[in-house]
CSV table of C-alpha atoms and ligand atoms in Angstrom, one decimal:
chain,number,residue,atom,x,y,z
A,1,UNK,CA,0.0,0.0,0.0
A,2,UNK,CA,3.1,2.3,0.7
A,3,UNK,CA,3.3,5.6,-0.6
A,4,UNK,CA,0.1,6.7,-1.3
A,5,UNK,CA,-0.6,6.5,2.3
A,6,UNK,CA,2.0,8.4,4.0
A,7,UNK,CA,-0.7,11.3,5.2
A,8,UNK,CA,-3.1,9.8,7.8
A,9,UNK,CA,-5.8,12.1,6.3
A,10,UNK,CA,-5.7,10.1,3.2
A,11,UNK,CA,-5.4,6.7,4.9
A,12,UNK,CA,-7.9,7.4,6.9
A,13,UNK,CA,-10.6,7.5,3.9
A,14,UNK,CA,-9.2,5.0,1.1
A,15,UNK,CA,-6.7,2.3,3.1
A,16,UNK,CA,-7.4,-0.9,3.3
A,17,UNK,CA,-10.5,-0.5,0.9
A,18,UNK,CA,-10.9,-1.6,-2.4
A,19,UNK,CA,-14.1,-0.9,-4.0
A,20,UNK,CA,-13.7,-3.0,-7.7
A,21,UNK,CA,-13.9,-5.8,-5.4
A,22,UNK,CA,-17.0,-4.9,-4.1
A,23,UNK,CA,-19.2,-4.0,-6.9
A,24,UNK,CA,-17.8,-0.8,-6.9
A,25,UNK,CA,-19.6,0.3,-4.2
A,26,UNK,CA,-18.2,3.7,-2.4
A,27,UNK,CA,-19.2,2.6,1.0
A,28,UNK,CA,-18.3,-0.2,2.7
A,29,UNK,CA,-21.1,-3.1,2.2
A,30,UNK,CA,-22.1,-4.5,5.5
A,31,UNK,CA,-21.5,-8.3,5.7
A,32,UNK,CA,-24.8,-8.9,7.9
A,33,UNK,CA,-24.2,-12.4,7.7
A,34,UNK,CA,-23.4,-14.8,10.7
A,35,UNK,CA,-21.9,-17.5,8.9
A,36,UNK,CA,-20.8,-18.3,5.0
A,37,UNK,CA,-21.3,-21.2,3.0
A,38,UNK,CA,-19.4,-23.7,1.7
A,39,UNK,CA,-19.7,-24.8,-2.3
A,40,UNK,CA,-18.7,-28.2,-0.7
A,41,UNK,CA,-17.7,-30.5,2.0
A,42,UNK,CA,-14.3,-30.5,1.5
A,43,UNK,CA,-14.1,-26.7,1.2
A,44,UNK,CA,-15.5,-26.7,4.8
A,45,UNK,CA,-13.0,-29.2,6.1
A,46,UNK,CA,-9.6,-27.3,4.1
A,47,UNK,CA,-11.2,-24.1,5.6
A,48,UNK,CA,-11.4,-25.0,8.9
A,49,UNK,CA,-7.9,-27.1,8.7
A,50,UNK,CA,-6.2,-23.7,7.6
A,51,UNK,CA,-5.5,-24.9,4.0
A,52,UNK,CA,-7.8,-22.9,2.4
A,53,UNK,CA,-8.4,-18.9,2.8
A,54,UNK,CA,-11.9,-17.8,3.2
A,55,UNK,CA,-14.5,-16.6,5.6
A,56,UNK,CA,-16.4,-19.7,8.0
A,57,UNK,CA,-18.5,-18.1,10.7
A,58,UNK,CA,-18.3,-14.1,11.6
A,59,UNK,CA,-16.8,-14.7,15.4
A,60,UNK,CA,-14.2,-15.6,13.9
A,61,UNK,CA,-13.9,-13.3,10.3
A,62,UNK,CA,-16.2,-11.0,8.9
A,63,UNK,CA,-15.0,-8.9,5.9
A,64,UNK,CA,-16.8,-5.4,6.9
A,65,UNK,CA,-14.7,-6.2,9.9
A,66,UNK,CA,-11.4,-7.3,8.3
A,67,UNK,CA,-11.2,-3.5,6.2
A,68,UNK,CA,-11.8,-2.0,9.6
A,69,UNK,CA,-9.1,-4.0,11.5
A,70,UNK,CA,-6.6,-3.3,8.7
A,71,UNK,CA,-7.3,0.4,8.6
A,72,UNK,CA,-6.4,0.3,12.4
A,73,UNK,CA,-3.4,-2.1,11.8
A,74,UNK,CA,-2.3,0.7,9.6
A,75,UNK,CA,-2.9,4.1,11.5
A,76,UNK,CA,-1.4,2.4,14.7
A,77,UNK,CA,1.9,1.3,12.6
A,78,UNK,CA,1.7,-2.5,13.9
A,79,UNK,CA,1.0,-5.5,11.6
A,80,UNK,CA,-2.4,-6.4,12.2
A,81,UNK,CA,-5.5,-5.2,14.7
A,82,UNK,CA,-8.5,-7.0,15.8
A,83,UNK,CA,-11.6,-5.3,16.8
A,84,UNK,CA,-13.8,-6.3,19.9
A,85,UNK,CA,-17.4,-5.4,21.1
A,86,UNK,CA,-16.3,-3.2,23.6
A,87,UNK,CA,-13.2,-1.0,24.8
A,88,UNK,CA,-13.0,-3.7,28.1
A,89,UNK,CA,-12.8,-6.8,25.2
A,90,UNK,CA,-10.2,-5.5,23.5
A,91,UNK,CA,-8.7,-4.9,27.1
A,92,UNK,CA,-9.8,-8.4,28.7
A,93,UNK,CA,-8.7,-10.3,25.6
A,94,UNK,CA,-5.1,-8.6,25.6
A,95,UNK,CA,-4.5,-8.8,29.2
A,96,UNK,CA,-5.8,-12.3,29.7
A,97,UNK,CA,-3.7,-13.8,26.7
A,98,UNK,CA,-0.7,-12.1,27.9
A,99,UNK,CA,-0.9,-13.1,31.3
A,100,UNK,CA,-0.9,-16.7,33.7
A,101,UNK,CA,-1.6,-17.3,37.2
A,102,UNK,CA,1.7,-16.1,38.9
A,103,UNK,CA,2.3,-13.7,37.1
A,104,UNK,CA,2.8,-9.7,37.7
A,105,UNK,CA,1.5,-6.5,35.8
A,106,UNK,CA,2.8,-2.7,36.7
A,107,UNK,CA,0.4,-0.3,36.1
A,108,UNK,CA,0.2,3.7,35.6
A,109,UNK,CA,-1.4,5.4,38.8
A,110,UNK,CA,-4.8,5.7,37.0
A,111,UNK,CA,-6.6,3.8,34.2
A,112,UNK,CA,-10.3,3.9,33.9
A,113,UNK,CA,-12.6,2.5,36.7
A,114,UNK,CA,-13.5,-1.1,34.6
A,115,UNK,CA,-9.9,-1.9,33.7
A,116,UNK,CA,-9.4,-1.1,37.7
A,117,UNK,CA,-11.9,-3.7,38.2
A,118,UNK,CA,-10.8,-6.2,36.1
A,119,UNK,CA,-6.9,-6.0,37.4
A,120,UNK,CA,-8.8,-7.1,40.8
A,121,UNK,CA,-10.4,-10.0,39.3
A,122,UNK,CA,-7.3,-11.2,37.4
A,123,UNK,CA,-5.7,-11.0,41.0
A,124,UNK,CA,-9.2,-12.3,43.1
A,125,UNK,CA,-9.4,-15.1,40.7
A,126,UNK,CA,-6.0,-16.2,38.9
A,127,UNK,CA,-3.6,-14.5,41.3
A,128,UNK,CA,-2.2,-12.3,38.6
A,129,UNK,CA,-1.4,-9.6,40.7
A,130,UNK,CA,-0.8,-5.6,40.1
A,131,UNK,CA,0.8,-2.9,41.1
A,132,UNK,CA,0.5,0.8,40.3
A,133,UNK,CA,3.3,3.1,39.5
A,134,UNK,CA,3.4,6.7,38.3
A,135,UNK,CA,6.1,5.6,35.9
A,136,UNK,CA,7.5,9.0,35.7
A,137,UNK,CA,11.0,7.2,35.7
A,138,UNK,CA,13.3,5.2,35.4
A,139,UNK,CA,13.9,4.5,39.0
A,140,UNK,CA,9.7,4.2,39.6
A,141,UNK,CA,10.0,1.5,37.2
A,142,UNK,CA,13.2,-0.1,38.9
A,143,UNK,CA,11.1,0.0,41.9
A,144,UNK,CA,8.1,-1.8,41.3
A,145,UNK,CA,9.3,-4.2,38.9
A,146,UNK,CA,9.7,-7.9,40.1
A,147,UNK,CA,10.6,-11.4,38.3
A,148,UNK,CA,7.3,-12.1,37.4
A,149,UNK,CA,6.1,-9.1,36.1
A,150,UNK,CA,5.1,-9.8,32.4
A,151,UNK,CA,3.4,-7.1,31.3
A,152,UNK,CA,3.5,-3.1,31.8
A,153,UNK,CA,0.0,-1.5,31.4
A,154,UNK,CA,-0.4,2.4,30.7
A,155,UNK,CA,-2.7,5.0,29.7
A,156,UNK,CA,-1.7,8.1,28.6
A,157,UNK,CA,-3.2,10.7,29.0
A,158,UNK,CA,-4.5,9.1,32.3
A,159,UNK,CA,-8.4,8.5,32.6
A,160,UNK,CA,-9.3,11.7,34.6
A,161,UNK,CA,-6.4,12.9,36.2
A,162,UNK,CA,-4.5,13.3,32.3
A,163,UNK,CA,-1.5,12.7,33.8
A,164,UNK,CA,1.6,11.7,31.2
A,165,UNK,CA,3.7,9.1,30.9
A,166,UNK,CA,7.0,9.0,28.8
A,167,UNK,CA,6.2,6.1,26.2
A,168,UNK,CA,9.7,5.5,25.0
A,169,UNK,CA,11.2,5.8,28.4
A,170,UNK,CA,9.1,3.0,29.6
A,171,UNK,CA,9.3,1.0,26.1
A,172,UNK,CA,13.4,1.3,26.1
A,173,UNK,CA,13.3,-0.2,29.8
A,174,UNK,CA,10.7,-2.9,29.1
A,175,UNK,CA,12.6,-4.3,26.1
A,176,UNK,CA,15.8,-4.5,28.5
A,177,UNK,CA,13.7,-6.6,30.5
A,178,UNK,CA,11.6,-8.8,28.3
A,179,UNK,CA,8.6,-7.2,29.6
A,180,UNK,CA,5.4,-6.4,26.9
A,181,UNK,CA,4.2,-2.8,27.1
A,182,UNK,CA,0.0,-2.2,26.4
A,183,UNK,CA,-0.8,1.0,25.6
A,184,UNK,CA,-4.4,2.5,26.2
A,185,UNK,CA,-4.6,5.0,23.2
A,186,UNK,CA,-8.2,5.9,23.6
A,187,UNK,CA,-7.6,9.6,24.9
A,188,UNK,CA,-4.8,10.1,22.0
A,189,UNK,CA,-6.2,8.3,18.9
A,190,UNK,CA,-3.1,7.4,16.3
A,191,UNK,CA,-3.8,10.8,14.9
A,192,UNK,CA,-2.3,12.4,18.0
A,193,UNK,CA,0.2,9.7,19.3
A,194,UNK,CA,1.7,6.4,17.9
A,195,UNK,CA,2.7,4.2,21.1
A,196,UNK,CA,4.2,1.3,18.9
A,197,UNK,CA,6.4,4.0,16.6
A,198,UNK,CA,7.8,4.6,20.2
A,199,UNK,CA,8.9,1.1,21.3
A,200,UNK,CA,5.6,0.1,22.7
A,201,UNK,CA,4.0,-3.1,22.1
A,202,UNK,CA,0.3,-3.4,22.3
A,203,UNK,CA,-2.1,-0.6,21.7
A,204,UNK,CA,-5.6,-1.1,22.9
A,205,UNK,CA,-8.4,1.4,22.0
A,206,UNK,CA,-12.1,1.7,23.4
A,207,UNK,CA,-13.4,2.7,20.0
A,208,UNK,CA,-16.5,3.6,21.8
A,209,UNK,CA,-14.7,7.6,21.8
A,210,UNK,CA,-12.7,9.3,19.6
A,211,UNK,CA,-12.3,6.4,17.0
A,212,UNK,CA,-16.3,6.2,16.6
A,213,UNK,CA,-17.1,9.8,17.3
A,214,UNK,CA,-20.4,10.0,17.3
A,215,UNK,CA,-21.8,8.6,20.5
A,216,UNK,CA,-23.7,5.9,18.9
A,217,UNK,CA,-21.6,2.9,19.6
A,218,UNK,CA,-19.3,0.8,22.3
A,219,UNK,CA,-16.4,-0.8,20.4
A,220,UNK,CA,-13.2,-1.7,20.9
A,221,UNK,CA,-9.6,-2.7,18.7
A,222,UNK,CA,-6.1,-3.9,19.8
A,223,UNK,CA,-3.0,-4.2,17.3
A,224,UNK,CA,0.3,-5.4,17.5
A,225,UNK,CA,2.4,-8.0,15.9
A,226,UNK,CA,1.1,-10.7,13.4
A,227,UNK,CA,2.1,-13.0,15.9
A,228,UNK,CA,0.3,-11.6,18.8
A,229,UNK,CA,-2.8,-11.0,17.1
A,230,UNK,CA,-3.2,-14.2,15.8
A,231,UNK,CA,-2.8,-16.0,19.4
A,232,UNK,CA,-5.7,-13.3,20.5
A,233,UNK,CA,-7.6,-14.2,18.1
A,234,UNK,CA,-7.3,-17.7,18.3
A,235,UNK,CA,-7.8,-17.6,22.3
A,236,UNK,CA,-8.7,-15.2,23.9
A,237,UNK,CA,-11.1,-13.6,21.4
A,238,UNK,CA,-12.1,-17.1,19.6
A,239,UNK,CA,-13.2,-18.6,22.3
A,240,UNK,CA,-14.5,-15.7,24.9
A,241,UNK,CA,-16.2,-14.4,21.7
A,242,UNK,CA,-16.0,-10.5,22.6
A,243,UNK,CA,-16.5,-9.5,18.9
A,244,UNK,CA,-17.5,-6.7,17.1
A,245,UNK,CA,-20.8,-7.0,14.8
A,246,UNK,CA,-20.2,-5.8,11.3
A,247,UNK,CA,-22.4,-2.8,11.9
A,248,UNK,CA,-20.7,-1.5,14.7
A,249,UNK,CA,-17.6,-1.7,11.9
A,250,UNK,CA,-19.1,0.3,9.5
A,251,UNK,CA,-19.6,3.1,12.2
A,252,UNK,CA,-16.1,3.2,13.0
A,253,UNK,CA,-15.3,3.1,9.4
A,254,UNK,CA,-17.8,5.6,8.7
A,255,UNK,CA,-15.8,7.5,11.9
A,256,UNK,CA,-12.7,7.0,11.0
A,257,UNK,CA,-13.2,9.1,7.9
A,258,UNK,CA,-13.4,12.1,9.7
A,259,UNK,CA,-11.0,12.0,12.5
A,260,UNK,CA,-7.9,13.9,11.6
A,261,UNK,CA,-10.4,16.5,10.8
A,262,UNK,CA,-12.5,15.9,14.5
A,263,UNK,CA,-9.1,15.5,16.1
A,264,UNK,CA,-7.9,18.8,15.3
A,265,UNK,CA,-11.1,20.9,16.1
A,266,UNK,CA,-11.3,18.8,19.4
A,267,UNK,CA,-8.0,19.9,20.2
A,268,UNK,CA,-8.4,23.4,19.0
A,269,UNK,CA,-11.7,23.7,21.3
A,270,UNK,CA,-9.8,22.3,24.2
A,271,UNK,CA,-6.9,24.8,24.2
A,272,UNK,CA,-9.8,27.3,23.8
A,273,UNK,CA,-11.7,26.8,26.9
A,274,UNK,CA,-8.7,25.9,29.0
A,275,UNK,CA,-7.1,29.2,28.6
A,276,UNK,CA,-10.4,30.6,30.1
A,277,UNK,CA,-11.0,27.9,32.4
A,278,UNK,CA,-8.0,28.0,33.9
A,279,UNK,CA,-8.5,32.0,34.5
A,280,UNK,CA,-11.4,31.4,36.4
A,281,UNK,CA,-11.7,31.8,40.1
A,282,UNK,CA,-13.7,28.4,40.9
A,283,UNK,CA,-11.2,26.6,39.4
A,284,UNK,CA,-9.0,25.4,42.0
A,285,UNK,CA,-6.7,23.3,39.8
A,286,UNK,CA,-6.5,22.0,35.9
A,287,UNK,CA,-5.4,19.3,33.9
A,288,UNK,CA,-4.7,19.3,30.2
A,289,UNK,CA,-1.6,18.1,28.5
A,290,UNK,CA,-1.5,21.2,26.7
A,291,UNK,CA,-0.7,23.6,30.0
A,292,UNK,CA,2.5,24.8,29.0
A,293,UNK,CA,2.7,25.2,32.8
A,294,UNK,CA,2.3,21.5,33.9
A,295,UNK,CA,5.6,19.4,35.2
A,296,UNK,CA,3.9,17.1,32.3
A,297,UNK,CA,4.2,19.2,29.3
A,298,UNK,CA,7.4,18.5,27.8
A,299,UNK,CA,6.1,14.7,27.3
A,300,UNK,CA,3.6,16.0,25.8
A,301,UNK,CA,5.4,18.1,23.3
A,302,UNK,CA,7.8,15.2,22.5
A,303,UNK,CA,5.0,11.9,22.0
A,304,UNK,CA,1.9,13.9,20.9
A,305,UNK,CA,0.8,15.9,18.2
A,306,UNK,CA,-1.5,18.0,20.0
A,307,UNK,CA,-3.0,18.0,23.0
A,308,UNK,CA,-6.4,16.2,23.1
A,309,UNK,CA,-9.8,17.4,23.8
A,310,UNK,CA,-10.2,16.6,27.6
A,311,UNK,CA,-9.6,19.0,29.9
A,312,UNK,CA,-9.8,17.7,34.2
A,313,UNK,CA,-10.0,20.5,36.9
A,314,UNK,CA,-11.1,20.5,40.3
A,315,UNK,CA,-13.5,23.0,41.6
A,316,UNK,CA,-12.9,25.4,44.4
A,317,UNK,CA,-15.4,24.1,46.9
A,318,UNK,CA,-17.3,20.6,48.2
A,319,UNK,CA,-18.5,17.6,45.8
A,320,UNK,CA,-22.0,18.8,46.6
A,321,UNK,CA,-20.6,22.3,45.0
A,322,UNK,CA,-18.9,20.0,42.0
A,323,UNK,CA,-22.4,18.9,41.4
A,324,UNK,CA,-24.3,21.8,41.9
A,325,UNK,CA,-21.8,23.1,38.7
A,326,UNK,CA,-23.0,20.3,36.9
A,327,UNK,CA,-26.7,20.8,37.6
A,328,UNK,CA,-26.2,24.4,36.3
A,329,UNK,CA,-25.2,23.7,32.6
A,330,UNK,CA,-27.7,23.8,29.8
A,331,UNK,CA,-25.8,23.3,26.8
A,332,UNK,CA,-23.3,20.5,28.0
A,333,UNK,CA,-24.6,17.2,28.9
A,334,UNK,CA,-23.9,15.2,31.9
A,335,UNK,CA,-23.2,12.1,30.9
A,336,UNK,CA,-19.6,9.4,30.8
A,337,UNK,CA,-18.1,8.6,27.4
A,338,UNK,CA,-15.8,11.0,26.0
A,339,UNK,CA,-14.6,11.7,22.4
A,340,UNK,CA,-18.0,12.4,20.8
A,341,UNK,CA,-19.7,15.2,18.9
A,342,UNK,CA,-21.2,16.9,21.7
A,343,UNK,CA,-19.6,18.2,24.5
A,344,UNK,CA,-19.7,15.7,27.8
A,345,UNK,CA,-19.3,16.3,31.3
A,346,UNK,CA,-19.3,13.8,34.1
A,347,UNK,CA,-18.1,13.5,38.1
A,348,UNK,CA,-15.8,10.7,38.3
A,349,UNK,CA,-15.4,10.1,42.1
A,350,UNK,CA,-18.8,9.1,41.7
A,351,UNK,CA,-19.6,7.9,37.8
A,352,UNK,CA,-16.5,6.2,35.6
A,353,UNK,CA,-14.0,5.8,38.6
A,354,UNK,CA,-16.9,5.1,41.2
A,355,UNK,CA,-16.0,1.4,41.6
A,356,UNK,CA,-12.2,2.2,43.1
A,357,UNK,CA,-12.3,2.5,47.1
A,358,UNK,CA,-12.2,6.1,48.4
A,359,UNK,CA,-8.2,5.9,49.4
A,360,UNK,CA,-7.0,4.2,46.1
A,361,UNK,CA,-8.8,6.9,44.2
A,362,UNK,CA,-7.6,9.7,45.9
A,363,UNK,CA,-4.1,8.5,45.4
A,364,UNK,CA,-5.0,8.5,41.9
A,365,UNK,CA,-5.8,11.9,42.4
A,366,UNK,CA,-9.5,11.7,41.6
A,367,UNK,CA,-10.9,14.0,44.5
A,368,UNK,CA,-14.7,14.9,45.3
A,369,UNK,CA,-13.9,18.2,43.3
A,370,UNK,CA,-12.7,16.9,40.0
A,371,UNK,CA,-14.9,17.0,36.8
A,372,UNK,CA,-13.6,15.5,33.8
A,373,UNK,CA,-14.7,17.5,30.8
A,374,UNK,CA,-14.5,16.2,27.4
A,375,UNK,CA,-14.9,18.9,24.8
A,376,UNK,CA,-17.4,18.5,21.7
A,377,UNK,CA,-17.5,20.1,18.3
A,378,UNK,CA,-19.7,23.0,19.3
A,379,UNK,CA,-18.4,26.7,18.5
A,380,UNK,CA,-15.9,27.0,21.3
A,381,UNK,CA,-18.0,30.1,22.4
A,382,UNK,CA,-20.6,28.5,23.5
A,383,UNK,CA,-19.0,25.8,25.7
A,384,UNK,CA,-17.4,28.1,27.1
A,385,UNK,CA,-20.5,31.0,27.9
A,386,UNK,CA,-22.5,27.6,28.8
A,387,UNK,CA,-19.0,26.6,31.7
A,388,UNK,CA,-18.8,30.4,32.9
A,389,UNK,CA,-22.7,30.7,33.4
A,390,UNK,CA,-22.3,27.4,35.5
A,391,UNK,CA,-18.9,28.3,37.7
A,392,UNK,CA,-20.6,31.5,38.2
A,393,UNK,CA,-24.0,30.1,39.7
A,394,UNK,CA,-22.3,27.9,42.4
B,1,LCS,N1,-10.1,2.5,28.2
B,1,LCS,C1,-10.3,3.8,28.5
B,1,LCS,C2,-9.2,4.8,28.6
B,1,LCS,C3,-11.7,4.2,28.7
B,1,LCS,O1,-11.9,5.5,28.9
B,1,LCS,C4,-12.7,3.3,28.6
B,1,LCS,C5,-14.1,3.6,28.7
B,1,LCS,C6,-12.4,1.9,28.3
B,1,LCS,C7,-11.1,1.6,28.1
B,1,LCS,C8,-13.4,0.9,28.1
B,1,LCS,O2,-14.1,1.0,26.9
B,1,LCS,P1,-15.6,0.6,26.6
B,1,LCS,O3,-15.7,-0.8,27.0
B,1,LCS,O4,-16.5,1.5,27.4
B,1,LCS,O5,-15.7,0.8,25.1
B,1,LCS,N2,-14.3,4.9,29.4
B,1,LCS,C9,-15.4,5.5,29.7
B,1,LCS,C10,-15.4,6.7,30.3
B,1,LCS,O6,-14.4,7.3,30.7
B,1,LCS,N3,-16.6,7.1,30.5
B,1,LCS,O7,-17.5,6.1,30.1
B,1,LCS,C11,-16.8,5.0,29.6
């Protein structure tokens, strides 16, 4: 494919997508099919023994879902993708097949409430235990490190508290250690950062956000090496059977289109309303990976492109005050998700982070004050007028 696809905005639209083979159709057809048939027998059998290409049964292949998976393969620079029903499949399958009972995982100081809760059941259940770090060097990692520690498990920027981690820090000292690095991309998108370009090995996305857009589905992908992929997808995917439907495909696809060009107003909002945001006398303390003033920002600078459309900041005053701002807004709409079309606010001490006891979360940084604000597509104006109004009434 090469050449032709060395700007993402182009990818984006045509890889992976061949229309003569499809009737010529622009769009991508939808393959609402669960299974495919066999002209015979023996086509079954050579099928199913690997002798033979071809589609058997969409759990495990579905072409509306192949052009998506490639696309990803492709933006994320690894060799192949697989794409899940949800952002916690993609996560579940990935941990699980890289993990056994025994074993150890270092995570950042953060990651989104359900990923929280499943590092507990990996440990309740298989004894594949955790531990958090803030990663923020080389010595944090020396520390928590042990012999059994197989995998190193980051998101960055953190789910709420955007807090940054140095990807090819943590890649460089991984690879000395024969240790696998997963990456969260979800805030970031492979328009903004490119973990595996950095050393990384794994990239996991909840497509559910930026990927899909538009609020109106939960997805999720993982990419990474040929090899890698195809044990997921023979294991943990196969036979769990978190898969995405090929409708849910032709969303992200549909998405996809459009994200450099979502990506960059997102961002542009962002930087907007945190300049004015930050000014403001309620706001007791902000969190964006674009404050030029933040101990975090030169990580930014160095592994992003630009600085993402969510924006974290504590408000000068009580949760009940934190929720009393929320109650104000009339524009914005209170609700979890991120990444969409419309602007979304939420409380995560008590929505998406709800589920991690009181001191582990405030270790995390997630206090009674934070709001976690992920900016839409609206004129910046009005998000803005819309916060200020709000701040103003508490
Ligand atoms: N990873 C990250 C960083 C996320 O933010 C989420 C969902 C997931 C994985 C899981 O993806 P899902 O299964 O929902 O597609 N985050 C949410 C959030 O912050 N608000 O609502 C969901």
């Amino acid at each position: 494919m090469g050449e032709k696809f060395n700007n993402i905005e182009t990818a984006v639209i045509h890889f992976g997508y061949d229309s003569k083979k499809h009737n010529g159709s622009l769009s991508v057809p939808i393959y609402q099919t669960s299974t495919f048939t066999f002209e015979s027998a023996e086509q079954g059998e050579k099928r199913f023994g690997g002798e033979e290409d071809g589609y058997i049964y969409s759990r495990i292949g579905n072409p509306t879902v192949d052009i998506l998976t490639e696309k990803m393969a492709f933006l994320e620079g690894g060799e192949a993708a697989l794409a899940f029903g949800s952002g916690m499949a993609a996560v579940s399958a990935v941990l699980l097949s890289l993990t056994k009972a025994g074993d150890h995982i270092v995570c950042s100081q953060g990651l989104y409430g359900c990923t929280f809760g499943l590092l507990n059941l990996m440990q309740d259940k298989y004894n594949i235990t955790h531990s958090f770090s803030w990663l923020s060097s080389v010595e944090d990692l020396e520390q928590v490190i042990k012999p059994e520690t197989t995998v190193i498990y980051i998101e960055t920027p953190i789910n709420p508290t955007m807090k940054m981690i140095d990807l090819s820090m943590v890649a460089k000292f991984a690879k000395e250690h024969g240790v696998t690095v997963v990456v969260d991309n979800t805030f970031s998108t492979p328009y903004l950062q490119k973990p595996i370009e950095l050393g990384c090995d794994v990239v996991v996305h909840s497509a559910t956000k930026y990927i899909g857009g538009h609020g109106d589905v939960i997805a999720g992908v993982a990419v990474g090496t040929k090899a890698f992929m195809n044990t997921v997808e023979s294991t943990t995917q196969k036979d769990i059977g978190g898969i995405m439907s090929p409708f849910d495909a032709w969303l992200l696809l549909r998405g996809l289109k459009t994200l450099p060009v979502r990506m960059d107003r997102h961002c542009e909002n962002a930087e907007k309303v945190f300049s004015h945001l930050k000014a403001h006398p309620k706001v007791k303390a902000i969190y964006y990976p674009g404050d030029q003033e933040h101990p975090d920002y030169a990580i930014t600078h160095k592994q992003m492109k630009k600085s993402g459309g969510v924006i974290s900041f504590e408000i000068n005053g009580s949760k009940q005050e934190a929720q009393d701002f929320l109650n104000a807004l009339t524009l914005l709409k209170i609700a979890v998700s991120l990444g969409d079309t419309e602007t979304l606010i939420q409380h995560p001490a008590s929505m998406t982070h709800s589920g991690i006891p009181e001191k582990e979360r405030l270790e995390m940084g997630i206090t009674d004050q934070l709001i976690r604000l992920s900016v839409g597509l609206e004129a910046w104006e009005d998000i803005w007028k819309d916060i200020e109004q709000a701040l103003n009434a508490i």
